[in-house]
């Protein structure tokens, strides 16, 4: 019995060491990539930037196939760090675009679908900057299959991101209405004021769309959510211009807050 215990212990230690070594290797690669991308694409030529993108694509393809030995959330965090460096390198992205965004999130959704904060970046980068809302919605649908409304985290926000992409970028008002209805259904399970407010807003948006699939009120509400959750200035500018084009009005308060007025007519 003692001999068997020692064998199991030894096997566990070896497995842990191998897992730790793999994680450290991935970490070193990630840090190296972060440093390389942050060093100044401003002085890098377009051919070199394209080679960097190709290299990063190969690395992401490798990470998709790399076993995580039970450390899926850690691997997901590292991939997210890589995305943030990639997304935040404005000078490089102006020249090469954001085509790798879906590949980052395919890994993260697969490894750590409970990573709530990443879904907002997923929606913005893939739908707005890459122009692939179908892929954004598909990834959110995949993640939602692993989630429930009773978890400590407020996953109902993902339904709202999904509904926003369906409404604003796919033009699918029926699918968007269903997503906002699910957001309200999941949010109502929480008793805190924020969740109750989200439930009411989501229900209202769904009602707007039920009455009028082309509802300006619903679209302005969706763009308002994009504006409030914007991860960069470019997204804020786009959201404000779309709200104003729909007849809404954006007011910046003296305290720096944002107030949005609906159009006079739906």
mmCIF file of C-alpha atoms in Angstrom:
data_model
loop_
_atom_site.group_PDB
_atom_site.id
_atom_site.type_symbol
_atom_site.label_atom_id
_atom_site.label_comp_id
_atom_site.label_asym_id
_atom_site.label_seq_id
_atom_site.Cartn_x
_atom_site.Cartn_y
_atom_site.Cartn_z
ATOM 1 C CA UNK A 1 0.000 0.000 0.000
ATOM 2 C CA UNK A 2 2.824 2.380 0.938
ATOM 3 C CA UNK A 3 4.676 1.474 -2.247
ATOM 4 C CA UNK A 4 1.601 2.235 -4.348
ATOM 5 C CA UNK A 5 1.143 5.536 -2.527
ATOM 6 C CA UNK A 6 4.753 6.486 -3.224
ATOM 7 C CA UNK A 7 4.304 5.608 -6.897
ATOM 8 C CA UNK A 8 1.192 7.755 -7.157
ATOM 9 C CA UNK A 9 2.934 10.597 -5.334
ATOM 10 C CA UNK A 10 5.928 10.394 -7.654
ATOM 11 C CA UNK A 11 3.651 10.364 -10.691
ATOM 12 C CA UNK A 12 1.779 13.403 -9.377
ATOM 13 C CA UNK A 13 5.009 15.290 -8.754
ATOM 14 C CA UNK A 14 6.278 14.496 -12.256
ATOM 15 C CA UNK A 15 2.976 15.573 -13.802
ATOM 16 C CA UNK A 16 3.046 18.815 -11.819
ATOM 17 C CA UNK A 17 6.636 19.540 -12.833
ATOM 18 C CA UNK A 18 5.906 18.874 -16.504
ATOM 19 C CA UNK A 19 2.809 21.079 -16.333
ATOM 20 C CA UNK A 20 4.728 23.854 -14.610
ATOM 21 C CA UNK A 21 7.527 23.637 -17.165
ATOM 22 C CA UNK A 22 5.047 23.914 -20.041
ATOM 23 C CA UNK A 23 3.328 26.869 -18.436
ATOM 24 C CA UNK A 24 6.671 28.599 -17.841
ATOM 25 C CA UNK A 25 7.712 28.043 -21.448
ATOM 26 C CA UNK A 26 4.448 29.500 -22.698
ATOM 27 C CA UNK A 27 4.877 32.379 -20.265
ATOM 28 C CA UNK A 28 8.364 33.155 -21.508
ATOM 29 C CA UNK A 29 7.104 33.101 -25.093
ATOM 30 C CA UNK A 30 4.224 35.376 -24.135
ATOM 31 C CA UNK A 31 6.419 37.884 -22.314
ATOM 32 C CA UNK A 32 8.843 37.881 -25.215
ATOM 33 C CA UNK A 33 5.993 38.547 -27.607
ATOM 34 C CA UNK A 34 4.629 41.337 -25.415
ATOM 35 C CA UNK A 35 8.009 43.046 -25.253
ATOM 36 C CA UNK A 36 8.561 42.710 -28.971
ATOM 37 C CA UNK A 37 5.184 44.173 -29.869
ATOM 38 C CA UNK A 38 5.528 47.024 -27.397
ATOM 39 C CA UNK A 39 8.971 48.092 -28.628
ATOM 40 C CA UNK A 40 7.977 50.492 -31.228
ATOM 41 C CA UNK A 41 6.225 49.416 -34.310
ATOM 42 C CA UNK A 42 6.455 53.100 -35.202
ATOM 43 C CA UNK A 43 9.906 52.504 -36.659
ATOM 44 C CA UNK A 44 9.075 49.125 -38.204
ATOM 45 C CA UNK A 45 8.442 48.759 -41.921
ATOM 46 C CA UNK A 46 5.228 47.253 -43.251
ATOM 47 C CA UNK A 47 6.973 44.072 -44.523
ATOM 48 C CA UNK A 48 8.437 43.531 -41.047
ATOM 49 C CA UNK A 49 5.067 44.138 -39.418
ATOM 50 C CA UNK A 50 3.454 41.619 -41.758
ATOM 51 C CA UNK A 51 6.141 39.087 -40.855
ATOM 52 C CA UNK A 52 5.411 39.702 -37.174
ATOM 53 C CA UNK A 53 1.726 39.063 -37.802
ATOM 54 C CA UNK A 54 2.554 35.826 -39.626
ATOM 55 C CA UNK A 55 4.802 34.749 -36.754
ATOM 56 C CA UNK A 56 2.115 35.559 -34.211
ATOM 57 C CA UNK A 57 -0.445 33.605 -36.226
ATOM 58 C CA UNK A 58 1.826 30.552 -36.154
ATOM 59 C CA UNK A 59 2.274 30.962 -32.390
ATOM 60 C CA UNK A 60 -1.477 31.153 -31.852
ATOM 61 C CA UNK A 61 -2.004 28.051 -33.989
ATOM 62 C CA UNK A 62 0.522 26.263 -31.785
ATOM 63 C CA UNK A 63 -1.193 27.431 -28.607
ATOM 64 C CA UNK A 64 -4.511 26.086 -29.890
ATOM 65 C CA UNK A 65 -2.952 22.619 -29.930
ATOM 66 C CA UNK A 66 -0.870 22.934 -26.748
ATOM 67 C CA UNK A 67 -2.099 20.844 -23.786
ATOM 68 C CA UNK A 68 -2.627 22.951 -20.683
ATOM 69 C CA UNK A 69 -2.478 20.115 -18.121
ATOM 70 C CA UNK A 70 -5.412 21.567 -16.215
ATOM 71 C CA UNK A 71 -4.183 25.162 -16.316
ATOM 72 C CA UNK A 72 -6.682 26.332 -18.933
ATOM 73 C CA UNK A 73 -7.484 29.585 -17.143
ATOM 74 C CA UNK A 74 -3.783 30.499 -16.868
ATOM 75 C CA UNK A 75 -3.268 29.833 -20.568
ATOM 76 C CA UNK A 76 -6.357 31.904 -21.311
ATOM 77 C CA UNK A 77 -4.977 34.785 -19.232
ATOM 78 C CA UNK A 78 -1.665 34.729 -21.118
ATOM 79 C CA UNK A 79 -3.394 34.697 -24.484
ATOM 80 C CA UNK A 80 -5.509 37.651 -23.320
ATOM 81 C CA UNK A 81 -2.360 39.551 -22.368
ATOM 82 C CA UNK A 82 -1.033 38.884 -25.848
ATOM 83 C CA UNK A 83 -4.249 40.187 -27.377
ATOM 84 C CA UNK A 84 -4.174 43.361 -25.272
ATOM 85 C CA UNK A 85 -0.660 44.084 -26.504
ATOM 86 C CA UNK A 86 -1.707 43.356 -30.087
ATOM 87 C CA UNK A 87 -4.916 45.401 -29.886
ATOM 88 C CA UNK A 88 -3.239 48.314 -28.105
ATOM 89 C CA UNK A 89 -0.457 48.732 -30.658
ATOM 90 C CA UNK A 90 -2.340 51.380 -32.628
ATOM 91 C CA UNK A 91 0.468 52.299 -35.006
ATOM 92 C CA UNK A 92 0.960 48.687 -36.076
ATOM 93 C CA UNK A 93 -2.765 47.948 -36.335
ATOM 94 C CA UNK A 94 -3.262 50.991 -38.553
ATOM 95 C CA UNK A 95 -0.993 49.270 -41.067
ATOM 96 C CA UNK A 96 -1.859 45.571 -40.654
ATOM 97 C CA UNK A 97 -5.406 45.609 -39.293
ATOM 98 C CA UNK A 98 -6.892 43.392 -36.586
ATOM 99 C CA UNK A 99 -7.168 40.108 -38.483
ATOM 100 C CA UNK A 100 -5.693 38.029 -35.635
ATOM 101 C CA UNK A 101 -8.387 39.049 -33.140
ATOM 102 C CA UNK A 102 -10.641 36.030 -33.815
ATOM 103 C CA UNK A 103 -7.729 33.637 -33.336
ATOM 104 C CA UNK A 104 -6.941 35.011 -29.884
ATOM 105 C CA UNK A 105 -10.532 34.608 -28.756
ATOM 106 C CA UNK A 106 -10.990 31.166 -30.254
ATOM 107 C CA UNK A 107 -8.305 30.007 -27.828
ATOM 108 C CA UNK A 108 -9.647 31.934 -24.836
ATOM 109 C CA UNK A 109 -13.268 30.860 -25.305
ATOM 110 C CA UNK A 110 -12.164 27.250 -25.707
ATOM 111 C CA UNK A 111 -9.905 27.291 -22.653
ATOM 112 C CA UNK A 112 -11.714 29.657 -20.296
ATOM 113 C CA UNK A 113 -15.306 30.461 -21.320
ATOM 114 C CA UNK A 114 -15.951 31.897 -17.835
ATOM 115 C CA UNK A 115 -13.510 34.766 -18.482
ATOM 116 C CA UNK A 116 -16.279 37.391 -18.464
ATOM 117 C CA UNK A 117 -14.198 40.493 -19.163
ATOM 118 C CA UNK A 118 -12.798 39.176 -22.423
ATOM 119 C CA UNK A 119 -16.198 39.014 -24.156
ATOM 120 C CA UNK A 120 -16.390 42.798 -24.413
ATOM 121 C CA UNK A 121 -13.036 42.929 -26.208
ATOM 122 C CA UNK A 122 -14.152 39.987 -28.352
ATOM 123 C CA UNK A 123 -17.260 41.839 -29.497
ATOM 124 C CA UNK A 124 -15.513 45.149 -30.172
ATOM 125 C CA UNK A 125 -12.422 43.833 -31.913
ATOM 126 C CA UNK A 126 -14.066 41.187 -34.110
ATOM 127 C CA UNK A 127 -17.364 42.868 -35.028
ATOM 128 C CA UNK A 128 -16.294 46.494 -35.233
ATOM 129 C CA UNK A 129 -12.640 46.317 -36.280
ATOM 130 C CA UNK A 130 -12.416 43.071 -38.255
ATOM 131 C CA UNK A 131 -15.961 43.242 -39.642
ATOM 132 C CA UNK A 132 -16.847 39.650 -38.790
ATOM 133 C CA UNK A 133 -19.898 39.874 -36.494
ATOM 134 C CA UNK A 134 -20.927 36.341 -37.474
ATOM 135 C CA UNK A 135 -17.719 35.031 -35.928
ATOM 136 C CA UNK A 136 -18.110 37.211 -32.851
ATOM 137 C CA UNK A 137 -21.664 35.942 -32.279
ATOM 138 C CA UNK A 138 -20.604 32.331 -32.886
ATOM 139 C CA UNK A 139 -17.838 32.592 -30.283
ATOM 140 C CA UNK A 140 -20.207 34.112 -27.728
ATOM 141 C CA UNK A 141 -22.739 31.365 -28.405
ATOM 142 C CA UNK A 142 -20.010 28.786 -27.846
ATOM 143 C CA UNK A 143 -19.022 30.367 -24.545
ATOM 144 C CA UNK A 144 -22.620 30.672 -23.346
ATOM 145 C CA UNK A 145 -23.108 26.914 -23.703
ATOM 146 C CA UNK A 146 -20.723 26.484 -20.759
ATOM 147 C CA UNK A 147 -22.358 29.159 -18.584
ATOM 148 C CA UNK A 148 -25.489 29.564 -16.504
ATOM 149 C CA UNK A 149 -27.461 32.464 -14.979
ATOM 150 C CA UNK A 150 -26.846 31.206 -11.446
ATOM 151 C CA UNK A 151 -23.061 31.637 -11.422
ATOM 152 C CA UNK A 152 -21.461 34.269 -9.144
ATOM 153 C CA UNK A 153 -20.275 36.188 -12.211
ATOM 154 C CA UNK A 154 -22.846 38.223 -14.123
ATOM 155 C CA UNK A 155 -22.785 36.354 -17.395
ATOM 156 C CA UNK A 156 -25.985 38.072 -18.538
ATOM 157 C CA UNK A 157 -23.731 40.792 -19.934
ATOM 158 C CA UNK A 158 -22.624 38.330 -22.642
ATOM 159 C CA UNK A 159 -26.203 38.063 -23.882
ATOM 160 C CA UNK A 160 -26.268 41.865 -24.149
ATOM 161 C CA UNK A 161 -22.992 41.935 -26.109
ATOM 162 C CA UNK A 162 -24.366 39.237 -28.395
ATOM 163 C CA UNK A 163 -27.639 41.112 -28.898
ATOM 164 C CA UNK A 164 -25.738 44.290 -29.688
ATOM 165 C CA UNK A 165 -23.663 42.574 -32.378
ATOM 166 C CA UNK A 166 -26.769 40.971 -33.870
ATOM 167 C CA UNK A 167 -28.637 44.272 -33.964
ATOM 168 C CA UNK A 168 -25.927 46.726 -34.992
ATOM 169 C CA UNK A 169 -23.627 44.617 -37.170
ATOM 170 C CA UNK A 170 -25.758 41.731 -38.450
ATOM 171 C CA UNK A 171 -29.022 43.642 -38.778
ATOM 172 C CA UNK A 172 -30.860 40.649 -37.302
ATOM 173 C CA UNK A 173 -33.488 42.277 -35.072
ATOM 174 C CA UNK A 174 -35.231 38.998 -34.275
ATOM 175 C CA UNK A 175 -32.055 37.326 -33.019
ATOM 176 C CA UNK A 176 -31.162 40.485 -31.095
ATOM 177 C CA UNK A 177 -34.590 40.557 -29.438
ATOM 178 C CA UNK A 178 -34.133 36.977 -28.252
ATOM 179 C CA UNK A 179 -30.676 37.764 -26.881
ATOM 180 C CA UNK A 180 -31.928 40.779 -24.942
ATOM 181 C CA UNK A 181 -34.792 38.683 -23.587
ATOM 182 C CA UNK A 182 -32.241 36.117 -22.368
ATOM 183 C CA UNK A 183 -30.169 38.915 -20.833
ATOM 184 C CA UNK A 184 -33.228 40.066 -18.885
ATOM 185 C CA UNK A 185 -34.033 36.484 -17.871
ATOM 186 C CA UNK A 186 -30.521 35.881 -16.549
ATOM 187 C CA UNK A 187 -30.161 39.298 -14.908
ATOM 188 C CA UNK A 188 -33.414 39.039 -12.970
ATOM 189 C CA UNK A 189 -31.904 36.138 -11.026
ATOM 190 C CA UNK A 190 -29.682 38.636 -9.172
ATOM 191 C CA UNK A 191 -31.086 40.961 -6.528
ATOM 192 C CA UNK A 192 -28.522 43.780 -6.694
ATOM 193 C CA UNK A 193 -29.557 47.147 -8.236
ATOM 194 C CA UNK A 194 -27.184 46.869 -11.217
ATOM 195 C CA UNK A 195 -28.619 43.512 -12.286
ATOM 196 C CA UNK A 196 -32.182 44.677 -11.822
ATOM 197 C CA UNK A 197 -31.439 47.758 -13.926
ATOM 198 C CA UNK A 198 -29.850 45.625 -16.663
ATOM 199 C CA UNK A 199 -32.902 43.333 -16.615
ATOM 200 C CA UNK A 200 -35.217 46.322 -17.086
ATOM 201 C CA UNK A 201 -33.114 47.863 -19.872
ATOM 202 C CA UNK A 202 -32.784 44.535 -21.683
ATOM 203 C CA UNK A 203 -36.510 43.896 -21.456
ATOM 204 C CA UNK A 204 -37.213 47.392 -22.763
ATOM 205 C CA UNK A 205 -34.866 46.908 -25.736
ATOM 206 C CA UNK A 206 -36.541 43.598 -26.557
ATOM 207 C CA UNK A 207 -39.950 45.319 -26.463
ATOM 208 C CA UNK A 208 -38.737 48.075 -28.791
ATOM 209 C CA UNK A 209 -37.593 45.434 -31.286
ATOM 210 C CA UNK A 210 -40.814 43.443 -30.962
ATOM 211 C CA UNK A 211 -42.812 46.536 -31.929
ATOM 212 C CA UNK A 212 -40.386 47.807 -34.545
ATOM 213 C CA UNK A 213 -37.478 45.705 -35.920
ATOM 214 C CA UNK A 214 -35.867 48.936 -37.179
ATOM 215 C CA UNK A 215 -36.252 50.703 -33.829
ATOM 216 C CA UNK A 216 -33.984 53.725 -33.511
ATOM 217 C CA UNK A 217 -34.531 53.608 -29.759
ATOM 218 C CA UNK A 218 -33.124 50.074 -29.634
ATOM 219 C CA UNK A 219 -30.172 50.960 -31.837
ATOM 220 C CA UNK A 220 -29.323 54.059 -29.808
ATOM 221 C CA UNK A 221 -29.573 51.977 -26.646
ATOM 222 C CA UNK A 222 -27.176 49.419 -28.097
ATOM 223 C CA UNK A 223 -24.712 52.094 -29.227
ATOM 224 C CA UNK A 224 -24.983 53.659 -25.782
ATOM 225 C CA UNK A 225 -23.847 50.372 -24.271
ATOM 226 C CA UNK A 226 -20.931 50.301 -26.727
ATOM 227 C CA UNK A 227 -20.061 53.866 -25.711
ATOM 228 C CA UNK A 228 -20.257 53.171 -21.987
ATOM 229 C CA UNK A 229 -18.088 50.064 -22.306
ATOM 230 C CA UNK A 230 -15.696 51.383 -24.962
ATOM 231 C CA UNK A 231 -12.181 50.026 -24.621
ATOM 232 C CA UNK A 232 -10.534 52.763 -26.700
ATOM 233 C CA UNK A 233 -11.113 56.275 -28.053
ATOM 234 C CA UNK A 234 -11.790 55.069 -31.579
ATOM 235 C CA UNK A 235 -14.726 52.985 -30.348
ATOM 236 C CA UNK A 236 -16.076 55.979 -28.417
ATOM 237 C CA UNK A 237 -15.923 58.186 -31.503
ATOM 238 C CA UNK A 238 -17.716 55.586 -33.622
ATOM 239 C CA UNK A 239 -20.440 55.088 -31.014
ATOM 240 C CA UNK A 240 -21.067 58.835 -30.629
ATOM 241 C CA UNK A 241 -21.251 59.364 -34.403
ATOM 242 C CA UNK A 242 -23.740 56.482 -34.810
ATOM 243 C CA UNK A 243 -25.931 57.753 -31.953
ATOM 244 C CA UNK A 244 -26.035 61.227 -33.483
ATOM 245 C CA UNK A 245 -26.727 59.805 -36.964
ATOM 246 C CA UNK A 246 -29.785 58.036 -35.532
ATOM 247 C CA UNK A 247 -31.078 61.314 -34.108
ATOM 248 C CA UNK A 248 -29.867 60.834 -30.558
ATOM 249 C CA UNK A 249 -27.775 63.287 -28.602
ATOM 250 C CA UNK A 250 -24.692 62.662 -26.462
ATOM 251 C CA UNK A 251 -24.080 65.052 -23.576
ATOM 252 C CA UNK A 252 -20.872 65.072 -21.544
ATOM 253 C CA UNK A 253 -21.607 66.234 -17.992
ATOM 254 C CA UNK A 254 -19.262 68.590 -16.062
ATOM 255 C CA UNK A 255 -18.216 65.561 -14.009
ATOM 256 C CA UNK A 256 -17.138 63.725 -17.157
ATOM 257 C CA UNK A 257 -20.148 61.416 -17.273
ATOM 258 C CA UNK A 258 -22.071 60.574 -20.424
ATOM 259 C CA UNK A 259 -25.789 61.111 -20.935
ATOM 260 C CA UNK A 260 -27.585 59.969 -24.067
ATOM 261 C CA UNK A 261 -30.907 61.346 -25.239
ATOM 262 C CA UNK A 262 -33.112 59.181 -27.465
ATOM 263 C CA UNK A 263 -34.315 60.430 -30.853
ATOM 264 C CA UNK A 264 -37.610 62.276 -30.841
ATOM 265 C CA UNK A 265 -39.230 59.499 -32.879
ATOM 266 C CA UNK A 266 -38.626 55.771 -33.092
#
